[in-house]
mmCIF file of C-alpha atoms in Angstrom:
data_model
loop_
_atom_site.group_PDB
_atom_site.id
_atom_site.type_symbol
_atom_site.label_atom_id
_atom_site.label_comp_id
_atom_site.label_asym_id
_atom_site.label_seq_id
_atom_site.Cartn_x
_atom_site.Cartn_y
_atom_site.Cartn_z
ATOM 1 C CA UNK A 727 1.647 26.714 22.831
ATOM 2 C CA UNK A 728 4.225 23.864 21.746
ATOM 3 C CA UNK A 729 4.729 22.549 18.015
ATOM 4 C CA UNK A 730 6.095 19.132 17.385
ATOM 5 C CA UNK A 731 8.092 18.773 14.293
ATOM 6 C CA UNK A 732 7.703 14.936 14.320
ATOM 7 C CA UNK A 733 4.325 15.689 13.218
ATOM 8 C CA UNK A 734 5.658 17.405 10.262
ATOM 9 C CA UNK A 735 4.953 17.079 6.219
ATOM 10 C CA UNK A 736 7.274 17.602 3.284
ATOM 11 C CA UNK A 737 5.092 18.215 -0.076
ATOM 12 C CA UNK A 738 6.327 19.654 -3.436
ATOM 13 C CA UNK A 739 5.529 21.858 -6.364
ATOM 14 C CA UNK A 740 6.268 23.181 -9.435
ATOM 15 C CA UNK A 741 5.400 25.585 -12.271
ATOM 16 C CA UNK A 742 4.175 25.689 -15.661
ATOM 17 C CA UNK A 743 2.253 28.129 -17.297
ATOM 18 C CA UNK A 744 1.457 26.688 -13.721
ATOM 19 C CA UNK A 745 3.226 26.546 -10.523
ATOM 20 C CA UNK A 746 4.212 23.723 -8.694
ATOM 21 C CA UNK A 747 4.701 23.447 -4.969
ATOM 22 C CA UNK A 748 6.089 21.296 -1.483
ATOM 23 C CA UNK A 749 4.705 20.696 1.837
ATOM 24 C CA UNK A 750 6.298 18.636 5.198
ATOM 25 C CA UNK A 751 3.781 16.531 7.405
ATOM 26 C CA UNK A 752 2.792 17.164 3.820
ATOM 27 C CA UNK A 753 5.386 17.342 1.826
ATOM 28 C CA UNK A 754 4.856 19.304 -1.910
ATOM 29 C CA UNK A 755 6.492 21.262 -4.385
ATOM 30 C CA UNK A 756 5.336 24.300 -6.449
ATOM 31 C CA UNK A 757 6.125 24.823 -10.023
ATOM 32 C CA UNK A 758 4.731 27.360 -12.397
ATOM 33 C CA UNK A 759 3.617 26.621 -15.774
ATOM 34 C CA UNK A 760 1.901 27.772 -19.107
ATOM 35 C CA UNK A 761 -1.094 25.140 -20.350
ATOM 36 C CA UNK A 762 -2.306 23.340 -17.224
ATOM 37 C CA UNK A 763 -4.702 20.694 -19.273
ATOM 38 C CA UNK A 764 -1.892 19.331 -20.556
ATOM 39 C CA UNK A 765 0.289 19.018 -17.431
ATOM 40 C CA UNK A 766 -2.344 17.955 -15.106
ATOM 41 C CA UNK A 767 -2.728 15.413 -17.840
ATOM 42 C CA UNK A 768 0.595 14.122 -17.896
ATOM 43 C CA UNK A 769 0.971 13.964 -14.053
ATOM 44 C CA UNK A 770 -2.285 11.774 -14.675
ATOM 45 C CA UNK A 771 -0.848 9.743 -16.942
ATOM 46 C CA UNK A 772 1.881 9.169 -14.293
ATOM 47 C CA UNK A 773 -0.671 7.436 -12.000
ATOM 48 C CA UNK A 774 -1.788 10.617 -9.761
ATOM 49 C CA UNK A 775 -4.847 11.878 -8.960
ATOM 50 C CA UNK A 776 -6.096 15.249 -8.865
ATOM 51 C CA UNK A 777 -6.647 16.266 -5.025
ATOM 52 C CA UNK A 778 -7.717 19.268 -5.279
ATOM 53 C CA UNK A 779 -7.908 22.740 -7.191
ATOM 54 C CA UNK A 780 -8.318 26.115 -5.540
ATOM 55 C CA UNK A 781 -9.398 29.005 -8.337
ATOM 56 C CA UNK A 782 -8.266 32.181 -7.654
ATOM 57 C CA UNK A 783 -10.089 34.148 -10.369
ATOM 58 C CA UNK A 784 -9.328 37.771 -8.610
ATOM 59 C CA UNK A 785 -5.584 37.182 -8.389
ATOM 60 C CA UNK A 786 -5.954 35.667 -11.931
ATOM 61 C CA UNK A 787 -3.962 31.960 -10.981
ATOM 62 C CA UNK A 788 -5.296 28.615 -10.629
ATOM 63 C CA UNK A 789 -4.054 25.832 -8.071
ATOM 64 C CA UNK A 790 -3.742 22.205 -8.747
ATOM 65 C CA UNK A 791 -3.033 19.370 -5.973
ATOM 66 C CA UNK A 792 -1.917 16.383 -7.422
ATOM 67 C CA UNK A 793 -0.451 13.043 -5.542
ATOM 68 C CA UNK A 794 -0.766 9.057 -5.606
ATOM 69 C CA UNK A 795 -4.285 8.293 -4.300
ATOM 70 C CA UNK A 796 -5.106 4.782 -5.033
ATOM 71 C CA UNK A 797 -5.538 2.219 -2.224
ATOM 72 C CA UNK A 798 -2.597 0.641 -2.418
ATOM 73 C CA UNK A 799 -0.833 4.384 -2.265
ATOM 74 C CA UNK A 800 0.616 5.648 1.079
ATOM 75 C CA UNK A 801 -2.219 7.917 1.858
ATOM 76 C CA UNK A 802 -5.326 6.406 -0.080
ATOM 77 C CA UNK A 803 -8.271 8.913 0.744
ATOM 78 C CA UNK A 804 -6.025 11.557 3.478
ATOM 79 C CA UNK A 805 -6.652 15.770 3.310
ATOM 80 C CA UNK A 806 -4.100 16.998 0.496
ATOM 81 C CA UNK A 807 -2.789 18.550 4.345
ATOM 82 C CA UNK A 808 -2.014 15.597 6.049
ATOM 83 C CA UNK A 809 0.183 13.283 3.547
ATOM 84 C CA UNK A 810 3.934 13.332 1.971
ATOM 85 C CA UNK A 811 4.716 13.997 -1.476
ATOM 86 C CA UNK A 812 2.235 16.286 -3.612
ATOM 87 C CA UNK A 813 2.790 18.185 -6.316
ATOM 88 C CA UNK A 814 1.402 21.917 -6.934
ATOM 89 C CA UNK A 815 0.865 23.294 -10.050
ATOM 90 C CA UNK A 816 -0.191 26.964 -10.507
ATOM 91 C CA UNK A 817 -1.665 28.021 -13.796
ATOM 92 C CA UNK A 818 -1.579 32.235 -13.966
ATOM 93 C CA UNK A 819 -4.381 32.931 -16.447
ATOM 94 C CA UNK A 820 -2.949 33.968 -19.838
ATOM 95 C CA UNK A 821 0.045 32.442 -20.343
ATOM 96 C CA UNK A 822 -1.532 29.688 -22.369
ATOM 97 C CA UNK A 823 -2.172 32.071 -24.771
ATOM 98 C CA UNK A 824 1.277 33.676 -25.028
ATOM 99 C CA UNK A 825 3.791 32.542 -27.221
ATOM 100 C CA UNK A 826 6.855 34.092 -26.064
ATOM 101 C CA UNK A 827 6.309 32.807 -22.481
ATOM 102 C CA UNK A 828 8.165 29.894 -21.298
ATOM 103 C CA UNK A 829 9.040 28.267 -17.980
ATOM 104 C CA UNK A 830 12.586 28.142 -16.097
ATOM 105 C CA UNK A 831 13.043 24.547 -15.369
ATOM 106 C CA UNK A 832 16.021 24.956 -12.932
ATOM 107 C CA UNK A 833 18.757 23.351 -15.002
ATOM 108 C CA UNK A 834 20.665 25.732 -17.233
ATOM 109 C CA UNK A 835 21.894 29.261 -16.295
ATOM 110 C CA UNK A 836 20.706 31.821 -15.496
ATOM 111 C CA UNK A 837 18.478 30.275 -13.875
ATOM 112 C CA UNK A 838 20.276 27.507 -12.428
ATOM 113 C CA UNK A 839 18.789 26.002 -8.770
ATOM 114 C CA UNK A 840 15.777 23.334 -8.604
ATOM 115 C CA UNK A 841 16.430 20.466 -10.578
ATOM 116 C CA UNK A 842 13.587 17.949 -10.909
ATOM 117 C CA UNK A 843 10.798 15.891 -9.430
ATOM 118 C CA UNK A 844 10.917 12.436 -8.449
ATOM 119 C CA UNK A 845 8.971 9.028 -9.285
ATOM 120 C CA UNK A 846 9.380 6.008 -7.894
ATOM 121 C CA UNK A 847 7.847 3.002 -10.010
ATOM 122 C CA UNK A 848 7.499 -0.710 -9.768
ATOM 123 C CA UNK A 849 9.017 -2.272 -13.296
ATOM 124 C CA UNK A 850 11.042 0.611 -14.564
ATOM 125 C CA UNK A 851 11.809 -0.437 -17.863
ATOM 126 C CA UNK A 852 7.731 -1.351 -18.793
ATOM 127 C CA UNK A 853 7.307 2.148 -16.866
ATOM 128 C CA UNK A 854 9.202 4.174 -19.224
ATOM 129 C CA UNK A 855 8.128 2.259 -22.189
ATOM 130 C CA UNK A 856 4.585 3.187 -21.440
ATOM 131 C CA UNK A 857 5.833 7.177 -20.853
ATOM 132 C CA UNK A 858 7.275 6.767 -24.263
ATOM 133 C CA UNK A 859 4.153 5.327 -25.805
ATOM 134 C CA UNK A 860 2.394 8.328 -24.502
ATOM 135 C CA UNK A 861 4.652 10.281 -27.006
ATOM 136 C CA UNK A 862 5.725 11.670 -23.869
ATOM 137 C CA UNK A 863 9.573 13.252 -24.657
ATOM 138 C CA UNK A 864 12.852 12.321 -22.507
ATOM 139 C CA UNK A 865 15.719 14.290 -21.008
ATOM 140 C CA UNK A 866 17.682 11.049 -20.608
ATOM 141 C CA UNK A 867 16.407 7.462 -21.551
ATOM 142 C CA UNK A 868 17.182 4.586 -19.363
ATOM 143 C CA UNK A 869 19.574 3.515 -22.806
ATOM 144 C CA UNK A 870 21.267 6.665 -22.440
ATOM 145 C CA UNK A 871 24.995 7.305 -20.919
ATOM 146 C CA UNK A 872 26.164 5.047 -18.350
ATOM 147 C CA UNK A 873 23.710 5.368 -15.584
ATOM 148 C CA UNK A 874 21.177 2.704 -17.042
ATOM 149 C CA UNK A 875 18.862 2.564 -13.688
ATOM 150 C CA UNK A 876 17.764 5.618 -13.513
ATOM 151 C CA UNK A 877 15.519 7.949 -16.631
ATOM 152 C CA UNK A 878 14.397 11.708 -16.567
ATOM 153 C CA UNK A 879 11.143 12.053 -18.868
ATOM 154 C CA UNK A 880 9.791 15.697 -19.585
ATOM 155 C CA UNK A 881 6.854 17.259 -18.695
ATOM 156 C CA UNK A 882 4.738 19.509 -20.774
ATOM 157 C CA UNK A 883 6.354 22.624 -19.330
ATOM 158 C CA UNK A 884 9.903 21.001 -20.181
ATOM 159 C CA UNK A 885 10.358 20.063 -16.118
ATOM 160 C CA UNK A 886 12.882 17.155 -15.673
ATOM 161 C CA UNK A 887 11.164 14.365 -13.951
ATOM 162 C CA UNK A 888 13.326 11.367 -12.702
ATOM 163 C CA UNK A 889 12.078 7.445 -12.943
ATOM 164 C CA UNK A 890 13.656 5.621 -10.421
ATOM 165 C CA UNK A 891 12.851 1.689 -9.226
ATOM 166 C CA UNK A 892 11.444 0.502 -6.454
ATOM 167 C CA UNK A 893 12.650 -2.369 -7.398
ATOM 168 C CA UNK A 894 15.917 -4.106 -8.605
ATOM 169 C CA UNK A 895 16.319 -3.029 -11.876
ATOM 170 C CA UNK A 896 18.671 -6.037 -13.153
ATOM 171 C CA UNK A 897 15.135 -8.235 -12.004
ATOM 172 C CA UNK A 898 12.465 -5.897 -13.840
ATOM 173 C CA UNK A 899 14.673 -5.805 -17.482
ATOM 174 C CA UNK A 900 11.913 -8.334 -19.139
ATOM 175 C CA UNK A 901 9.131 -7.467 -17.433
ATOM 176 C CA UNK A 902 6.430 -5.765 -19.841
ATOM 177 C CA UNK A 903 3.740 -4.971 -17.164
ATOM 178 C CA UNK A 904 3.657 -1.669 -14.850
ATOM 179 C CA UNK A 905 1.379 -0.870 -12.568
ATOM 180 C CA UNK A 906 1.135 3.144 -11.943
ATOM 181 C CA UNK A 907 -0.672 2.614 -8.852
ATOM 182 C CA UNK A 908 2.648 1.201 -7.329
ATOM 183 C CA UNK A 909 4.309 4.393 -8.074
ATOM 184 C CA UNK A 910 5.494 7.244 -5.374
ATOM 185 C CA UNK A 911 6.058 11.117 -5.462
ATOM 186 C CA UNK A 912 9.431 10.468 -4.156
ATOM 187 C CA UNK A 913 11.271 13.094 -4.255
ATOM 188 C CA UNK A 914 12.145 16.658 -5.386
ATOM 189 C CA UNK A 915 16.084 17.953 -6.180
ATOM 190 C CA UNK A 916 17.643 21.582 -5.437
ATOM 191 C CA UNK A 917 20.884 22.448 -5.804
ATOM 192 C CA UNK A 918 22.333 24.242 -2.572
ATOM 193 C CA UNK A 919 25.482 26.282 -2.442
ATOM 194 C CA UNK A 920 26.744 25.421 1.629
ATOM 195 C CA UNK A 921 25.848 21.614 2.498
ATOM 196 C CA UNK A 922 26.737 22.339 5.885
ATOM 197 C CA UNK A 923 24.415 25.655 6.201
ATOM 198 C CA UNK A 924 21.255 23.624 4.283
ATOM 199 C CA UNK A 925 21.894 20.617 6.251
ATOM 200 C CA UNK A 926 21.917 22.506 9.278
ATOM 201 C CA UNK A 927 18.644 24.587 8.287
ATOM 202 C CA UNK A 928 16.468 21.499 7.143
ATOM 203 C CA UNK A 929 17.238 19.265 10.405
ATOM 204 C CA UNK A 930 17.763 21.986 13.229
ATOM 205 C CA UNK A 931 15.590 24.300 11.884
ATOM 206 C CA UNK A 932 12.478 22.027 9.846
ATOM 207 C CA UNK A 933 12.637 18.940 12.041
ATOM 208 C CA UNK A 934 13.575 16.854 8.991
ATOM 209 C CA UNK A 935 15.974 13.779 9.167
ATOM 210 C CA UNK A 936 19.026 12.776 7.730
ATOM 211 C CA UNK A 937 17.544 9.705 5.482
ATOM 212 C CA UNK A 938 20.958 9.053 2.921
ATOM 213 C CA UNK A 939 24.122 10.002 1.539
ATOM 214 C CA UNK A 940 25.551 9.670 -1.455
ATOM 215 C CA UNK A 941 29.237 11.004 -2.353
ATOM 216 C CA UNK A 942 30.096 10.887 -5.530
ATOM 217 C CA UNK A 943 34.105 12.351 -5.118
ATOM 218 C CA UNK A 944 34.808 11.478 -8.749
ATOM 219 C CA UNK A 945 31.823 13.827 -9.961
ATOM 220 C CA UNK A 946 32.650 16.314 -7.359
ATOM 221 C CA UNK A 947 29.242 16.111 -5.844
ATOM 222 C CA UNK A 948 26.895 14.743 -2.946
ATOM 223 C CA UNK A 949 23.536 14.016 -2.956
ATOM 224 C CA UNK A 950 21.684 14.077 0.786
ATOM 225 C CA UNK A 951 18.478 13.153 1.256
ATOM 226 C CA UNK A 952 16.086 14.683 3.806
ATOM 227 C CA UNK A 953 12.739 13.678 4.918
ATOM 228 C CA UNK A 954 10.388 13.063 8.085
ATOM 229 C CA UNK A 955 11.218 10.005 8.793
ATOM 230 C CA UNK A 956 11.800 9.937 13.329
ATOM 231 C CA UNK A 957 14.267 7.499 13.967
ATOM 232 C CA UNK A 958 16.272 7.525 10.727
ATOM 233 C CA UNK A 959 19.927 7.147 10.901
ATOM 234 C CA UNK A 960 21.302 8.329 7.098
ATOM 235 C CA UNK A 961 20.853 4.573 5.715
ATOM 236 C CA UNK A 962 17.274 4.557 5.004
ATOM 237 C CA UNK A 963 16.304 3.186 1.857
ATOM 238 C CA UNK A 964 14.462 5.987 0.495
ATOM 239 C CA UNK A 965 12.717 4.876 -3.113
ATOM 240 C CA UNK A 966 9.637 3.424 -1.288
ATOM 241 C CA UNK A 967 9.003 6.862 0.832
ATOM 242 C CA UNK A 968 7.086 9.709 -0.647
ATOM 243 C CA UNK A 969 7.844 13.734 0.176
ATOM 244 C CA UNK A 970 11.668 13.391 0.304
ATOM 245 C CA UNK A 971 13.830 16.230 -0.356
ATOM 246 C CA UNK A 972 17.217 15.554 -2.141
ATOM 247 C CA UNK A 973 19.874 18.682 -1.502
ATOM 248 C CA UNK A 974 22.634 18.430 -4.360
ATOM 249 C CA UNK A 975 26.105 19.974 -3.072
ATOM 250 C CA UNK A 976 28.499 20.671 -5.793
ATOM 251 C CA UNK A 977 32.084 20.949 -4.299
ATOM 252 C CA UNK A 978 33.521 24.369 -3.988
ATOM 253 C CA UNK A 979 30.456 26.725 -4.671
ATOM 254 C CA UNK A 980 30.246 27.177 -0.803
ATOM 255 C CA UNK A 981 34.244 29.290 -0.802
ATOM 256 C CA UNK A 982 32.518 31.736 -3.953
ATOM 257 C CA UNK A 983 31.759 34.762 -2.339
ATOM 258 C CA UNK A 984 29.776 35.775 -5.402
ATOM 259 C CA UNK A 985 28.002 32.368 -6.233
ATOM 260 C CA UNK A 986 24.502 32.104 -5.894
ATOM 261 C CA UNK A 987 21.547 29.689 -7.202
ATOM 262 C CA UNK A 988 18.121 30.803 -8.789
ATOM 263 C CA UNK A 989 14.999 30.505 -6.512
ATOM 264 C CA UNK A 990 12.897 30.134 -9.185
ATOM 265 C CA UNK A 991 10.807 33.098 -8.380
ATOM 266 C CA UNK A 992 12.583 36.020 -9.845
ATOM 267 C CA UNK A 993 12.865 36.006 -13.654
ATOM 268 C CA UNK A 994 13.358 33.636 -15.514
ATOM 269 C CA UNK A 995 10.693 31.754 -13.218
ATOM 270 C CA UNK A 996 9.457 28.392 -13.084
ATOM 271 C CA UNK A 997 9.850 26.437 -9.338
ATOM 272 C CA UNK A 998 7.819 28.495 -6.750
ATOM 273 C CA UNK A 999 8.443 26.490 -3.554
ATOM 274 C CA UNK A 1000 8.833 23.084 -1.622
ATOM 275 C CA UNK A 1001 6.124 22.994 1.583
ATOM 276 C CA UNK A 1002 5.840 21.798 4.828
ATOM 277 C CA UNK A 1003 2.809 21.234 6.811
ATOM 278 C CA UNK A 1004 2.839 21.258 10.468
ATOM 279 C CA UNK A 1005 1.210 20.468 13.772
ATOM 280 C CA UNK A 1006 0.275 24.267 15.471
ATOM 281 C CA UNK A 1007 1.203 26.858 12.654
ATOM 282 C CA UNK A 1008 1.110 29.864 14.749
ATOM 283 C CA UNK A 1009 3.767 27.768 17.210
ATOM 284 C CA UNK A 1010 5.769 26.205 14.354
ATOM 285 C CA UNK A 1011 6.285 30.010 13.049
ATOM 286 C CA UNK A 1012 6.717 31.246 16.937
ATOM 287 C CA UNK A 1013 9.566 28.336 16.815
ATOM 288 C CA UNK A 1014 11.173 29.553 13.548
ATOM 289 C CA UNK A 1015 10.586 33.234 14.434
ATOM 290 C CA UNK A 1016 12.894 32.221 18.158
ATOM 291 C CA UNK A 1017 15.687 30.457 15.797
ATOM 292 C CA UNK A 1018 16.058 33.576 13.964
ATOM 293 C CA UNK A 1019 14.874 32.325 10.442
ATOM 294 C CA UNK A 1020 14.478 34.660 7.701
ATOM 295 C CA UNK A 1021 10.859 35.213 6.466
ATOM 296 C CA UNK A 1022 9.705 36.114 2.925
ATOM 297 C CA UNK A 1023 6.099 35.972 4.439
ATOM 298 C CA UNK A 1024 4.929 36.594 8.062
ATOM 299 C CA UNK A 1025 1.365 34.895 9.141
ATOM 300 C CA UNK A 1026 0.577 38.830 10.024
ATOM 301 C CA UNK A 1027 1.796 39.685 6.645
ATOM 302 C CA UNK A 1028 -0.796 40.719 3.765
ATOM 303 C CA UNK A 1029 -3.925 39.325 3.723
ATOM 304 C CA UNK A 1030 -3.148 35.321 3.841
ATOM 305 C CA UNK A 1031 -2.857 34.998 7.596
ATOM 306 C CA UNK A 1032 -3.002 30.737 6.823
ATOM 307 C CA UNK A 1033 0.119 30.835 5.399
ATOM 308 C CA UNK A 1034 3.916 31.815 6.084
ATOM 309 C CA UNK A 1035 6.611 31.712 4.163
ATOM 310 C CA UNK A 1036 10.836 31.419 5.557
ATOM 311 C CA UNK A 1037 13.974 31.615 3.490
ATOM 312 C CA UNK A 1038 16.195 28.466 3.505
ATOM 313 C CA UNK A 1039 20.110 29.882 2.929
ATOM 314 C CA UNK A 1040 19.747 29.449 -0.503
ATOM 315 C CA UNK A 1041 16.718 32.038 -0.384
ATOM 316 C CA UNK A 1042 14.506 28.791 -1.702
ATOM 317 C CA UNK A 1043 10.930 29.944 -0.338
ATOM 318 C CA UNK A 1044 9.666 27.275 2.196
ATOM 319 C CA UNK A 1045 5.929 27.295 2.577
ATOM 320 C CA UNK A 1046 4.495 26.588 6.150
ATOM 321 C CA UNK A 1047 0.873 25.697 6.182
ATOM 322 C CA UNK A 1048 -1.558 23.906 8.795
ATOM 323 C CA UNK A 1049 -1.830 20.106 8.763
ATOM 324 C CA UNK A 1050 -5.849 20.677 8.979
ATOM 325 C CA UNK A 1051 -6.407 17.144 10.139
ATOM 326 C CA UNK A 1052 -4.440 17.611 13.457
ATOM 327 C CA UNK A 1053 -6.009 21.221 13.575
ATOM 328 C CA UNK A 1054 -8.885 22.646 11.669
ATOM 329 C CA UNK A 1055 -7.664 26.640 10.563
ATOM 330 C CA UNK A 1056 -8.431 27.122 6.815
ATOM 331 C CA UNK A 1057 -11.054 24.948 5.852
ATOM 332 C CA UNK A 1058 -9.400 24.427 2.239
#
């Protein structure tokens, strides 16, 4: 019994009064959120497609699969299993109806740790215009600050989500036309407190590659992005590529003893998990279980014996499923 992590997927999720969540060969992210019409809706309006939702009326949650699905997407038609880039939303029944409850989106303390999702679109400026026209609200407008490439819109659940180009986006200022079945899941952000330990974990450990670096001394950050990519040598150009996983270092948090980041699924929650799916689970977890990983979920644990979950060093849950097109297991 062998596993191959070349055949691995990186997905991604979040939550609102849903949850979204991230998978490798697959890769998606889980985040947690309160009125799922809406955010399915909005993802939706960002050119993906529903996949795939799994009820789970006696644990009282819903899940939603969403991704880019269109032909000219980069897996038109492929098993929510067996493609990069998805986005999970979990809806626990109820919170609609409450008030008082709101979502942790990762970016102010205390619950400081995942910081956003990740689009990639063809004409960026026309793209944002048309978010805008949605009466969809922004974080940071391509106008805004110095950094006039890149936007973050918001979704329902108050989720950052950045718009970056595909494209030069000096070339796309009067273009008026987008095209939202050009766009890519691209990417999902966490904030880690060791580069050196998360690097380590996510290459060694997850099979994923080095893709691209990006110091930033001045700020007194880096930026590394990972993804399953064989063959990459850290000078990919990654805004074309779905399911990649960006790892923000801020200098110095690794020599604080006392420092730590929010997982997301302790209180105040809101990001559940990223995923990976892989090529033999029960050998991918015998692998993991050899390297000495720590587990928040054993296969043998509970009563889902299709899923596993390990602890990267930041305690960020990582989700191991089955890629069921290289190996039928689950059926879902």
């Amino acid at each position: 019994m062998a596993t191959d992590t070349s055949k691995y997927h990186a997905q991604s999720q979040r939550a609102s009064k849903i949850w979204y969540a991230s998978k490798p060969f697959s890769d998606s992210l889980l985040l947690s959120g309160s009125n799922t019409i809406h955010a399915v809706k909005f993802y939706e309006h960002l050119g993906m497609s529903l996949l795939r939702k799994i009820p789970q009326p006696e644990a009282k949650f819903d899940l939603y699969f969403l991704a880019y699905d269109s032909p000219s997407s980069v897996s038109p038609n492929a098993h929510w299993s067996d493609r990069q880039g998805i986005i999970e939303l979990t809806h626990n029944y109820g919170t609609e109806n409450d008030s008082s409850y709101s979502i942790n989106n990762g970016n102010s303390d205390p619950g400081k740790g995942f910081g956003h999702v990740c689009i990639s679109v063809d004409n960026i400026q026309a793209a944002c215009q048309r978010i805008e026209d949605a009466g969809y609200k922004f974080q940071k407008k391509l106008s805004d600050g110095k950094m006039h490439h890149i936007a973050f819109a918001l979704d329902p659940d108050g989720y950052w989500v950045e718009i970056i180009s595909s494209n030069d986006a000096e070339k796309t200022e009067g273009i008026k036309e987008t095209d939202p079945a050009k766009y890519r899941m691209n990417h999902s952000m966490i904030r880690v407190k060791d580069h050196t330990k998360s690097l380590k974990f996510y290459q060694d450990v997850l099979g994923m590659q080095l893709l691209r670096t990006n110091e930033k001394p001045s700020a007194n950050f880096n930026l590394y992005f990972l993804g399953y990519v064989p063959g990459a040598n850290n000078d990919v150009n990654t805004a074309p590529l779905e399911g990649v996983l960006e790892l923000t270092w801020n200098y110095g948090t690794e020599k604080d003893e006392n420092f730590k980041y929010h997982n997301g699924n302790a209180e105040p929650q809101g990001f559940g998990h990223i995923c990976i799916t892989v090529d033999d689970l029960d050998a991918a977890c015998k692998r993991f279980e050899d390297l000495g990983v720590n587990w928040k979920k054993r296969l043998t644990d509970g009563r889902m014996k299709n899923v596993a979950f390990v602890l990267d060093p930041d305690d960020y849950w990582v989700e191991v499923v089955q890629n069921e097109k290289l190996k039928e297991r689950a059926n879902w």
